[in-house]
Every structure is written in structure tokens, then in C-alpha cells.
mmCIF file of C-alpha atoms in Angstrom:
data_model
loop_
_atom_site.group_PDB
_atom_site.id
_atom_site.type_symbol
_atom_site.label_atom_id
_atom_site.label_comp_id
_atom_site.label_asym_id
_atom_site.label_seq_id
_atom_site.Cartn_x
_atom_site.Cartn_y
_atom_site.Cartn_z
ATOM 1 C CA UNK H 1 25.567 121.983 96.494
ATOM 2 C CA UNK H 2 24.988 118.983 99.035
ATOM 3 C CA UNK H 3 28.483 118.950 100.382
ATOM 4 C CA UNK H 4 28.296 122.147 102.408
ATOM 5 C CA UNK H 5 25.427 120.945 104.830
ATOM 6 C CA UNK H 6 27.044 117.722 105.202
ATOM 7 C CA UNK H 7 30.288 119.249 106.323
ATOM 8 C CA UNK H 8 28.687 121.938 108.367
ATOM 9 C CA UNK H 9 27.026 119.159 110.228
ATOM 10 C CA UNK H 10 30.224 117.128 110.594
ATOM 11 C CA UNK H 11 31.906 120.250 112.075
ATOM 12 C CA UNK H 12 29.135 120.551 114.513
ATOM 13 C CA UNK H 13 29.409 116.904 115.290
ATOM 14 C CA UNK H 14 33.218 117.478 115.849
ATOM 15 C CA UNK H 15 32.645 120.392 118.262
ATOM 16 C CA UNK H 16 29.932 118.490 120.230
ATOM 17 C CA UNK H 17 32.375 115.651 120.645
ATOM 18 C CA UNK H 18 35.322 117.735 121.778
ATOM 19 C CA UNK H 19 32.968 119.390 124.336
ATOM 20 C CA UNK H 20 31.529 115.994 125.569
ATOM 21 C CA UNK H 21 34.664 114.351 126.027
ATOM 22 C CA UNK H 22 36.409 117.376 127.571
ATOM 23 C CA UNK H 23 33.958 117.739 130.235
ATOM 24 C CA UNK H 24 34.000 113.923 131.001
ATOM 25 C CA UNK H 25 37.229 114.277 132.532
ATOM 26 C CA UNK H 26 35.792 116.908 134.853
ATOM 27 C CA UNK H 27 32.910 114.348 135.648
ATOM 28 C CA UNK H 28 35.361 111.503 136.240
ATOM 29 C CA UNK H 29 37.286 113.758 138.723
ATOM 30 C CA UNK H 30 34.276 114.665 140.551
ATOM 31 C CA UNK H 31 32.633 111.189 140.829
ATOM 32 C CA UNK H 32 35.873 110.135 142.851
ATOM 33 C CA UNK H 33 34.018 111.782 145.886
ATOM 34 C CA UNK H 34 31.480 108.995 145.800
ATOM 35 C CA UNK H 35 33.029 105.967 144.284
ATOM 36 C CA UNK H 36 36.472 104.240 143.995
ATOM 37 C CA UNK H 37 38.147 104.645 140.490
ATOM 38 C CA UNK H 38 37.995 100.936 139.554
ATOM 39 C CA UNK H 39 34.418 100.497 140.865
ATOM 40 C CA UNK H 40 33.165 103.605 138.862
ATOM 41 C CA UNK H 41 35.198 102.502 135.611
ATOM 42 C CA UNK H 42 33.986 98.787 135.814
ATOM 43 C CA UNK H 43 30.298 99.990 136.203
ATOM 44 C CA UNK H 44 30.576 102.567 133.485
ATOM 45 C CA UNK H 45 32.110 100.346 130.818
ATOM 46 C CA UNK H 46 29.920 97.311 131.735
ATOM 47 C CA UNK H 47 26.825 99.757 130.993
ATOM 48 C CA UNK H 48 28.756 101.072 127.930
ATOM 49 C CA UNK H 49 29.110 97.605 126.543
ATOM 50 C CA UNK H 50 25.343 97.022 126.902
ATOM 51 C CA UNK H 51 24.507 100.185 125.031
ATOM 52 C CA UNK H 52 26.927 99.136 122.131
ATOM 53 C CA UNK H 53 25.639 95.535 121.857
ATOM 54 C CA UNK H 54 22.305 97.122 121.691
ATOM 55 C CA UNK H 55 23.252 99.401 119.048
ATOM 56 C CA UNK H 56 24.768 96.346 117.127
ATOM 57 C CA UNK H 57 21.365 94.687 117.383
ATOM 58 C CA UNK H 58 19.468 97.729 116.346
ATOM 59 C CA UNK H 59 21.628 98.227 113.349
ATOM 60 C CA UNK H 60 21.469 94.551 112.553
ATOM 61 C CA UNK H 61 25.258 94.047 112.461
ATOM 62 C CA UNK H 62 26.892 90.873 113.290
ATOM 63 C CA UNK H 63 27.119 89.974 116.955
ATOM 64 C CA UNK H 64 29.904 87.411 116.185
ATOM 65 C CA UNK H 65 33.154 88.494 118.082
ATOM 66 C CA UNK H 66 36.203 89.254 116.366
ATOM 67 C CA UNK H 67 39.249 86.853 116.905
ATOM 68 C CA UNK H 68 39.092 86.426 120.645
ATOM 69 C CA UNK H 69 42.832 86.724 121.890
ATOM 70 C CA UNK H 70 43.564 90.163 119.880
ATOM 71 C CA UNK H 71 40.217 91.498 120.926
ATOM 72 C CA UNK H 72 40.792 90.564 124.637
ATOM 73 C CA UNK H 73 44.154 92.192 124.466
ATOM 74 C CA UNK H 74 42.678 95.340 122.894
ATOM 75 C CA UNK H 75 39.954 95.456 125.745
ATOM 76 C CA UNK H 76 42.685 95.085 128.398
ATOM 77 C CA UNK H 77 44.801 97.962 126.882
ATOM 78 C CA UNK H 78 42.250 100.300 125.469
ATOM 79 C CA UNK H 79 39.520 100.093 127.998
ATOM 80 C CA UNK H 80 40.597 98.462 131.355
ATOM 81 C CA UNK H 81 44.243 99.875 131.589
ATOM 82 C CA UNK H 82 43.729 103.288 129.889
ATOM 83 C CA UNK H 83 40.445 104.010 131.826
ATOM 84 C CA UNK H 84 41.530 102.363 135.063
ATOM 85 C CA UNK H 85 44.822 104.248 135.155
ATOM 86 C CA UNK H 86 43.421 107.382 134.132
ATOM 87 C CA UNK H 87 40.604 107.360 136.810
ATOM 88 C CA UNK H 88 43.363 106.383 139.331
ATOM 89 C CA UNK H 89 45.532 109.294 138.308
ATOM 90 C CA UNK H 90 42.706 111.640 138.910
ATOM 91 C CA UNK H 91 42.646 110.816 142.620
ATOM 92 C CA UNK H 92 45.757 112.765 143.168
ATOM 93 C CA UNK H 93 46.023 114.785 140.002
ATOM 94 C CA UNK H 94 44.317 117.656 138.411
ATOM 95 C CA UNK H 95 41.725 116.842 135.729
ATOM 96 C CA UNK H 96 43.090 119.161 133.020
ATOM 97 C CA UNK H 97 46.732 117.744 133.742
ATOM 98 C CA UNK H 98 45.730 114.183 133.709
ATOM 99 C CA UNK H 99 43.751 114.637 130.428
ATOM 100 C CA UNK H 100 46.648 116.306 128.687
ATOM 101 C CA UNK H 101 49.061 113.588 129.734
ATOM 102 C CA UNK H 102 46.845 110.843 128.556
ATOM 103 C CA UNK H 103 46.296 112.538 125.284
ATOM 104 C CA UNK H 104 49.923 112.058 124.381
ATOM 105 C CA UNK H 105 48.774 108.778 123.065
ATOM 106 C CA UNK H 106 49.489 109.591 119.363
ATOM 107 C CA UNK H 107 53.333 109.873 120.239
ATOM 108 C CA UNK H 108 53.485 106.566 121.858
ATOM 109 C CA UNK H 109 51.267 105.168 118.965
ATOM 110 C CA UNK H 110 53.952 106.226 116.467
ATOM 111 C CA UNK H 111 56.693 104.573 118.301
ATOM 112 C CA UNK H 112 54.754 101.369 118.941
ATOM 113 C CA UNK H 113 53.669 101.235 115.335
ATOM 114 C CA UNK H 114 57.383 101.544 114.313
ATOM 115 C CA UNK H 115 58.421 98.582 116.724
ATOM 116 C CA UNK H 116 55.184 96.211 116.015
ATOM 117 C CA UNK H 117 53.930 97.167 112.688
ATOM 118 C CA UNK H 118 57.084 98.117 111.137
ATOM 119 C CA UNK H 119 55.721 101.561 109.989
ATOM 120 C CA UNK H 120 58.801 103.969 108.982
ATOM 121 C CA UNK H 121 59.424 106.978 111.226
ATOM 122 C CA UNK H 122 59.909 109.959 109.063
ATOM 123 C CA UNK H 123 61.691 113.061 109.664
ATOM 124 C CA UNK H 124 58.314 114.875 110.391
ATOM 125 C CA UNK H 125 57.471 112.187 112.995
ATOM 126 C CA UNK H 126 60.714 112.452 114.553
ATOM 127 C CA UNK H 127 60.249 116.192 114.909
ATOM 128 C CA UNK H 128 56.664 115.754 116.360
ATOM 129 C CA UNK H 129 58.172 113.234 118.897
ATOM 130 C CA UNK H 130 60.943 115.786 119.871
ATOM 131 C CA UNK H 131 58.451 118.508 120.431
ATOM 132 C CA UNK H 132 56.213 116.249 122.401
ATOM 133 C CA UNK H 133 59.235 115.306 124.605
ATOM 134 C CA UNK H 134 59.960 119.182 125.220
ATOM 135 C CA UNK H 135 56.145 119.434 126.025
ATOM 136 C CA UNK H 136 56.116 116.770 128.494
ATOM 137 C CA UNK H 137 59.127 117.957 130.170
ATOM 138 C CA UNK H 138 57.431 121.427 130.479
ATOM 139 C CA UNK H 139 54.496 119.740 132.091
ATOM 140 C CA UNK H 140 56.180 117.259 134.378
ATOM 141 C CA UNK H 141 58.818 119.949 135.473
ATOM 142 C CA UNK H 142 61.292 117.379 136.873
ATOM 143 C CA UNK H 143 63.631 120.030 138.236
ATOM 144 C CA UNK H 144 60.636 120.399 140.814
ATOM 145 C CA UNK H 145 60.619 116.853 141.807
ATOM 146 C CA UNK H 146 57.750 115.854 139.382
ATOM 147 C CA UNK H 147 55.060 117.335 141.723
ATOM 148 C CA UNK H 148 52.474 114.799 141.774
ATOM 149 C CA UNK H 149 54.784 111.723 140.761
ATOM 150 C CA UNK H 150 52.360 108.917 141.108
ATOM 151 C CA UNK H 151 49.602 110.976 139.143
ATOM 152 C CA UNK H 152 51.955 111.855 136.582
ATOM 153 C CA UNK H 153 53.268 108.368 135.783
ATOM 154 C CA UNK H 154 49.878 106.900 135.986
ATOM 155 C CA UNK H 155 48.567 109.392 133.274
ATOM 156 C CA UNK H 156 51.500 108.679 131.005
ATOM 157 C CA UNK H 157 51.106 104.965 131.372
ATOM 158 C CA UNK H 158 47.290 105.419 130.622
ATOM 159 C CA UNK H 159 48.328 107.255 127.239
ATOM 160 C CA UNK H 160 50.873 104.273 126.679
ATOM 161 C CA UNK H 161 48.116 101.769 127.273
ATOM 162 C CA UNK H 162 45.808 103.500 124.934
ATOM 163 C CA UNK H 163 48.443 103.814 122.225
ATOM 164 C CA UNK H 164 49.004 99.987 122.549
ATOM 165 C CA UNK H 165 45.305 99.368 122.186
ATOM 166 C CA UNK H 166 45.115 101.517 119.100
ATOM 167 C CA UNK H 167 48.222 99.652 117.352
ATOM 168 C CA UNK H 168 46.468 96.270 118.059
ATOM 169 C CA UNK H 169 43.342 97.477 116.784
ATOM 170 C CA UNK H 170 44.911 98.671 113.644
ATOM 171 C CA UNK H 171 46.275 95.176 113.128
ATOM 172 C CA UNK H 172 43.157 93.538 113.779
ATOM 173 C CA UNK H 173 41.237 95.911 111.238
ATOM 174 C CA UNK H 174 43.920 95.067 108.429
ATOM 175 C CA UNK H 175 43.852 91.309 109.204
ATOM 176 C CA UNK H 176 40.174 90.485 109.990
ATOM 177 C CA UNK H 177 38.302 93.646 108.788
ATOM 178 C CA UNK H 178 35.598 93.782 111.594
ATOM 179 C CA UNK H 179 33.217 96.594 111.799
ATOM 180 C CA UNK H 180 34.030 99.484 114.053
ATOM 181 C CA UNK H 181 31.021 99.098 116.085
ATOM 182 C CA UNK H 182 31.595 95.176 116.482
ATOM 183 C CA UNK H 183 35.232 95.570 117.496
ATOM 184 C CA UNK H 184 34.441 98.540 119.987
ATOM 185 C CA UNK H 185 31.600 96.455 121.505
ATOM 186 C CA UNK H 186 33.526 93.296 122.224
ATOM 187 C CA UNK H 187 36.876 95.040 123.313
ATOM 188 C CA UNK H 188 34.694 97.182 125.822
ATOM 189 C CA UNK H 189 33.044 93.980 127.024
ATOM 190 C CA UNK H 190 36.476 92.240 127.760
ATOM 191 C CA UNK H 191 37.755 95.589 129.208
ATOM 192 C CA UNK H 192 34.789 95.878 131.523
ATOM 193 C CA UNK H 193 35.232 92.234 132.731
ATOM 194 C CA UNK H 194 38.888 92.881 133.476
ATOM 195 C CA UNK H 195 37.987 95.993 135.413
ATOM 196 C CA UNK H 196 35.393 94.127 137.367
ATOM 197 C CA UNK H 197 38.165 91.628 138.549
ATOM 198 C CA UNK H 198 40.526 94.505 139.472
ATOM 199 C CA UNK H 199 37.542 96.275 141.357
ATOM 200 C CA UNK H 200 36.864 93.017 143.257
ATOM 201 C CA UNK H 201 40.581 92.608 144.369
ATOM 202 C CA UNK H 202 41.690 96.180 145.066
ATOM 203 C CA UNK H 203 40.235 97.836 148.330
ATOM 204 C CA UNK H 204 38.739 101.174 147.480
ATOM 205 C CA UNK H 205 35.927 103.650 148.411
ATOM 206 C CA UNK H 206 32.513 101.916 148.027
ATOM 207 C CA UNK H 207 29.624 103.409 145.904
ATOM 208 C CA UNK H 208 27.772 106.369 147.728
ATOM 209 C CA UNK H 209 24.633 106.383 145.539
ATOM 210 C CA UNK H 210 24.299 110.301 145.530
ATOM 211 C CA UNK H 211 22.547 112.376 142.934
ATOM 212 C CA UNK H 212 26.130 113.502 141.800
ATOM 213 C CA UNK H 213 27.273 109.960 141.359
ATOM 214 C CA UNK H 214 24.095 109.027 139.350
ATOM 215 C CA UNK H 215 24.543 112.043 137.225
ATOM 216 C CA UNK H 216 28.112 111.405 136.568
ATOM 217 C CA UNK H 217 27.406 107.788 135.671
ATOM 218 C CA UNK H 218 24.606 108.887 133.403
ATOM 219 C CA UNK H 219 26.799 111.352 131.660
ATOM 220 C CA UNK H 220 29.760 108.992 131.233
ATOM 221 C CA UNK H 221 27.770 106.049 129.841
ATOM 222 C CA UNK H 222 25.175 107.864 127.690
ATOM 223 C CA UNK H 223 26.899 111.169 126.585
ATOM 224 C CA UNK H 224 30.657 110.087 126.584
ATOM 225 C CA UNK H 225 30.655 106.465 125.767
ATOM 226 C CA UNK H 226 27.623 106.431 123.495
ATOM 227 C CA UNK H 227 26.534 109.625 121.914
ATOM 228 C CA UNK H 228 29.867 111.093 121.618
ATOM 229 C CA UNK H 229 31.086 107.737 119.999
ATOM 230 C CA UNK H 230 28.254 107.975 117.404
ATOM 231 C CA UNK H 231 29.153 111.592 116.697
ATOM 232 C CA UNK H 232 32.735 110.861 116.259
ATOM 233 C CA UNK H 233 31.850 108.056 113.533
ATOM 234 C CA UNK H 234 30.001 110.808 111.755
ATOM 235 C CA UNK H 235 33.270 113.042 112.015
ATOM 236 C CA UNK H 236 35.416 110.376 110.421
ATOM 237 C CA UNK H 237 32.980 109.606 107.741
ATOM 238 C CA UNK H 238 32.694 113.118 106.544
ATOM 239 C CA UNK H 239 36.046 114.921 107.364
ATOM 240 C CA UNK H 240 39.531 114.080 106.197
ATOM 241 C CA UNK H 241 41.015 111.740 109.019
ATOM 242 C CA UNK H 242 44.053 113.982 109.532
ATOM 243 C CA UNK H 243 41.949 117.045 110.049
ATOM 244 C CA UNK H 244 39.720 115.268 112.468
ATOM 245 C CA UNK H 245 42.654 113.753 114.325
ATOM 246 C CA UNK H 246 44.166 117.191 114.875
ATOM 247 C CA UNK H 247 40.822 118.815 115.778
ATOM 248 C CA UNK H 248 40.395 116.112 118.472
ATOM 249 C CA UNK H 249 43.328 117.605 120.250
ATOM 250 C CA UNK H 250 40.948 120.163 121.459
ATOM 251 C CA UNK H 251 39.713 117.532 123.957
ATOM 252 C CA UNK H 252 42.576 117.991 126.423
ATOM 253 C CA UNK H 253 42.811 121.784 125.840
ATOM 254 C CA UNK H 254 39.268 122.298 126.592
ATOM 255 C CA UNK H 255 39.617 119.899 129.551
ATOM 256 C CA UNK H 256 42.313 122.207 130.828
ATOM 257 C CA UNK H 257 40.189 125.302 130.396
ATOM 258 C CA UNK H 258 37.215 123.527 132.029
ATOM 259 C CA UNK H 259 39.225 122.243 134.975
ATOM 260 C CA UNK H 260 40.467 125.878 135.407
ATOM 261 C CA UNK H 261 36.867 127.247 135.359
ATOM 262 C CA UNK H 262 35.143 124.674 137.406
ATOM 263 C CA UNK H 263 37.788 123.108 139.409
ATOM 264 C CA UNK H 264 40.069 126.013 139.728
ATOM 265 C CA UNK H 265 42.939 124.165 138.588
ATOM 266 C CA UNK H 266 45.012 127.222 137.012
ATOM 267 C CA UNK H 267 47.610 126.052 134.710
ATOM 268 C CA UNK H 268 51.230 127.387 135.344
ATOM 269 C CA UNK H 269 53.328 128.993 132.727
ATOM 270 C CA UNK H 270 55.443 125.800 132.181
ATOM 271 C CA UNK H 271 52.318 123.905 131.658
ATOM 272 C CA UNK H 272 50.862 126.379 129.110
ATOM 273 C CA UNK H 273 54.462 126.159 127.341
ATOM 274 C CA UNK H 274 54.113 122.338 127.558
ATOM 275 C CA UNK H 275 50.529 122.491 125.858
ATOM 276 C CA UNK H 276 51.876 124.618 122.979
ATOM 277 C CA UNK H 277 54.876 122.119 122.359
ATOM 278 C CA UNK H 278 52.553 119.171 122.548
ATOM 279 C CA UNK H 279 50.091 120.511 120.192
ATOM 280 C CA UNK H 280 52.926 121.453 117.572
ATOM 281 C CA UNK H 281 54.259 117.863 118.138
ATOM 282 C CA UNK H 282 50.839 116.419 117.400
ATOM 283 C CA UNK H 283 50.238 118.282 114.335
ATOM 284 C CA UNK H 284 53.635 117.319 113.112
ATOM 285 C CA UNK H 285 53.038 113.562 113.651
ATOM 286 C CA UNK H 286 49.713 113.875 111.949
ATOM 287 C CA UNK H 287 51.161 115.443 108.821
ATOM 288 C CA UNK H 288 48.434 117.983 108.466
ATOM 289 C CA UNK H 289 49.525 121.147 106.757
ATOM 290 C CA UNK H 290 48.033 124.691 107.315
ATOM 291 C CA UNK H 291 46.950 124.515 103.526
ATOM 292 C CA UNK H 292 44.723 121.444 104.049
ATOM 293 C CA UNK H 293 43.293 122.949 106.958
ATOM 294 C CA UNK H 294 42.201 126.111 104.983
ATOM 295 C CA UNK H 295 40.944 124.317 102.227
ATOM 296 C CA UNK H 296 38.945 121.598 104.166
ATOM 297 C CA UNK H 297 35.280 121.220 102.936
ATOM 298 C CA UNK H 298 32.619 123.326 104.618
#
């Protein structure tokens, strides 16, 4: 009798997480009118790290850092490279398109886990990678000269960096077993420090402290980097991981729809085909079957 309310709450948390993270790509695109990409990312994740360390203190979890070198590597990949490259891609690329290309991370994770962690590539995963490749080709449309080449490559590299951070995180969890909050806080701190160094070295638009910038920063720090992260932990605790992972694919899809509605970035027919193929590929990689989706709790 108690499983239904908990699962219903998890589903609501999942829906809220998808909406918050999807809209964050619109926000990141809009704030570029008032700040450089690295300036904004550095400030966002510096404040985000402070919030997470505050959460560690409130929950009385250990403030002791995980092994430094692996944690620094995760921060450089998962926070600095992923967010920095993604924000840079948004300067010349559409929010929906960049979000979609960045969320190809699971495919790169499968390949990197194969090379680094010796995880076996099954037929299902090869099928998923093949479908993903078709989807990427449809979105990039190389026969049209790649469109915005720089933005496309930056978004794909952002997804690769995120995948590397994911694989490195998995290895740290297996070997050292830190708590998720502890590892996330420390890697975000190191990633923020790396972004600060880049922001100081790369010439870019200075901050224009308008209401829009302050609102975008508040949304990114409080909603996308703090509240949504907490909701995602609830989702992972109360729903099967595979189902949660597939459902999270709603983030780039909703981002495309929001970019269409708010920023008037209408997807082309080939981009729609690409979205379908990428979704099919991600479902194949995750191994979720329709039967498990139908019989999910709640």
C-alpha cells in the first residue's frame, strides 16, 4: 500500500527534473547576451559548489575529499569541459540542437567503458551505437557542409567530456565508495576552479549585471544545479535505474520543443528523424524493454 505514493512522488520528481534541466538550456542560451560563456559557467559552478558543500554540512556527511587526482580529472571533464564547451557551443548554435548533441553522452560512455573499464559490448549496445550514428548523421547533415560546424563539434565534444567524467566517476565509486553528494561537491569545486582559470585567460564578453542575467544565474544555481540534483537522487532511489535513465532522455527532447516555442528554433525534418534514431539508440543501449516500462511501479 505504501509503494504507490512513493513511486508517484518519484515520477513527479522525474517530471520536474526533466522540465528544470530542459529549460536550463534555454536559460544558458539567453544569458550569453549578458556574459561570456566561461565567465558565466565559472560563476555558476562556483556558487553551485558552495551550495553542495552546504548540503554536505547540513546532512552531516564527510567533508573529506575523495582521492584527489581522479576527482580533479572528473571535475575537469564533467564540469569544466562539459559545461564550458556546451556553453561555448550555444554562442553560435541553437539551444535545442546543442542539448541534443550533448546528450549523446551515453553512447560515448559505452565506448569509453569498453576501452577503459573493459566492459563488454553486447549486440544490443552495438545496435544502439549504430542507431545513434544514423541519428547524428541526420542531425549534422554533412552533405550540407555541417551547418554551424564549430557549434556542432563543440556540442559533440561536450558530450564526450561528460561521458569521460561518467566513466571516471564509476571507477572512483567502485574503488573508493564515496557518497554521491561528496564526490559531486568536490568534482564541481575542481571543475569550477578550472573554469575560473579559463575565464581569466580567454577574452570574452564581461558581465552585464542585468535582471535577466541575475535571474538566469539564480535559475542555473538554485534550480538546475541544486534542486534538480536533489530531485534526481530521489528518482534514482525510488525508480529502477534503467527506466530513470531512459526517461531522462526527455531532457533534450523537451529542450528542442522549448527552443522551438521560446527561441523560434524550428527543427528540420532531418533533425526530427535524427531525434527518433537517437532515442531508439539510447533505449537499445540502456537495455530497457517495453515490458519493464509497462510494469514499472506506480
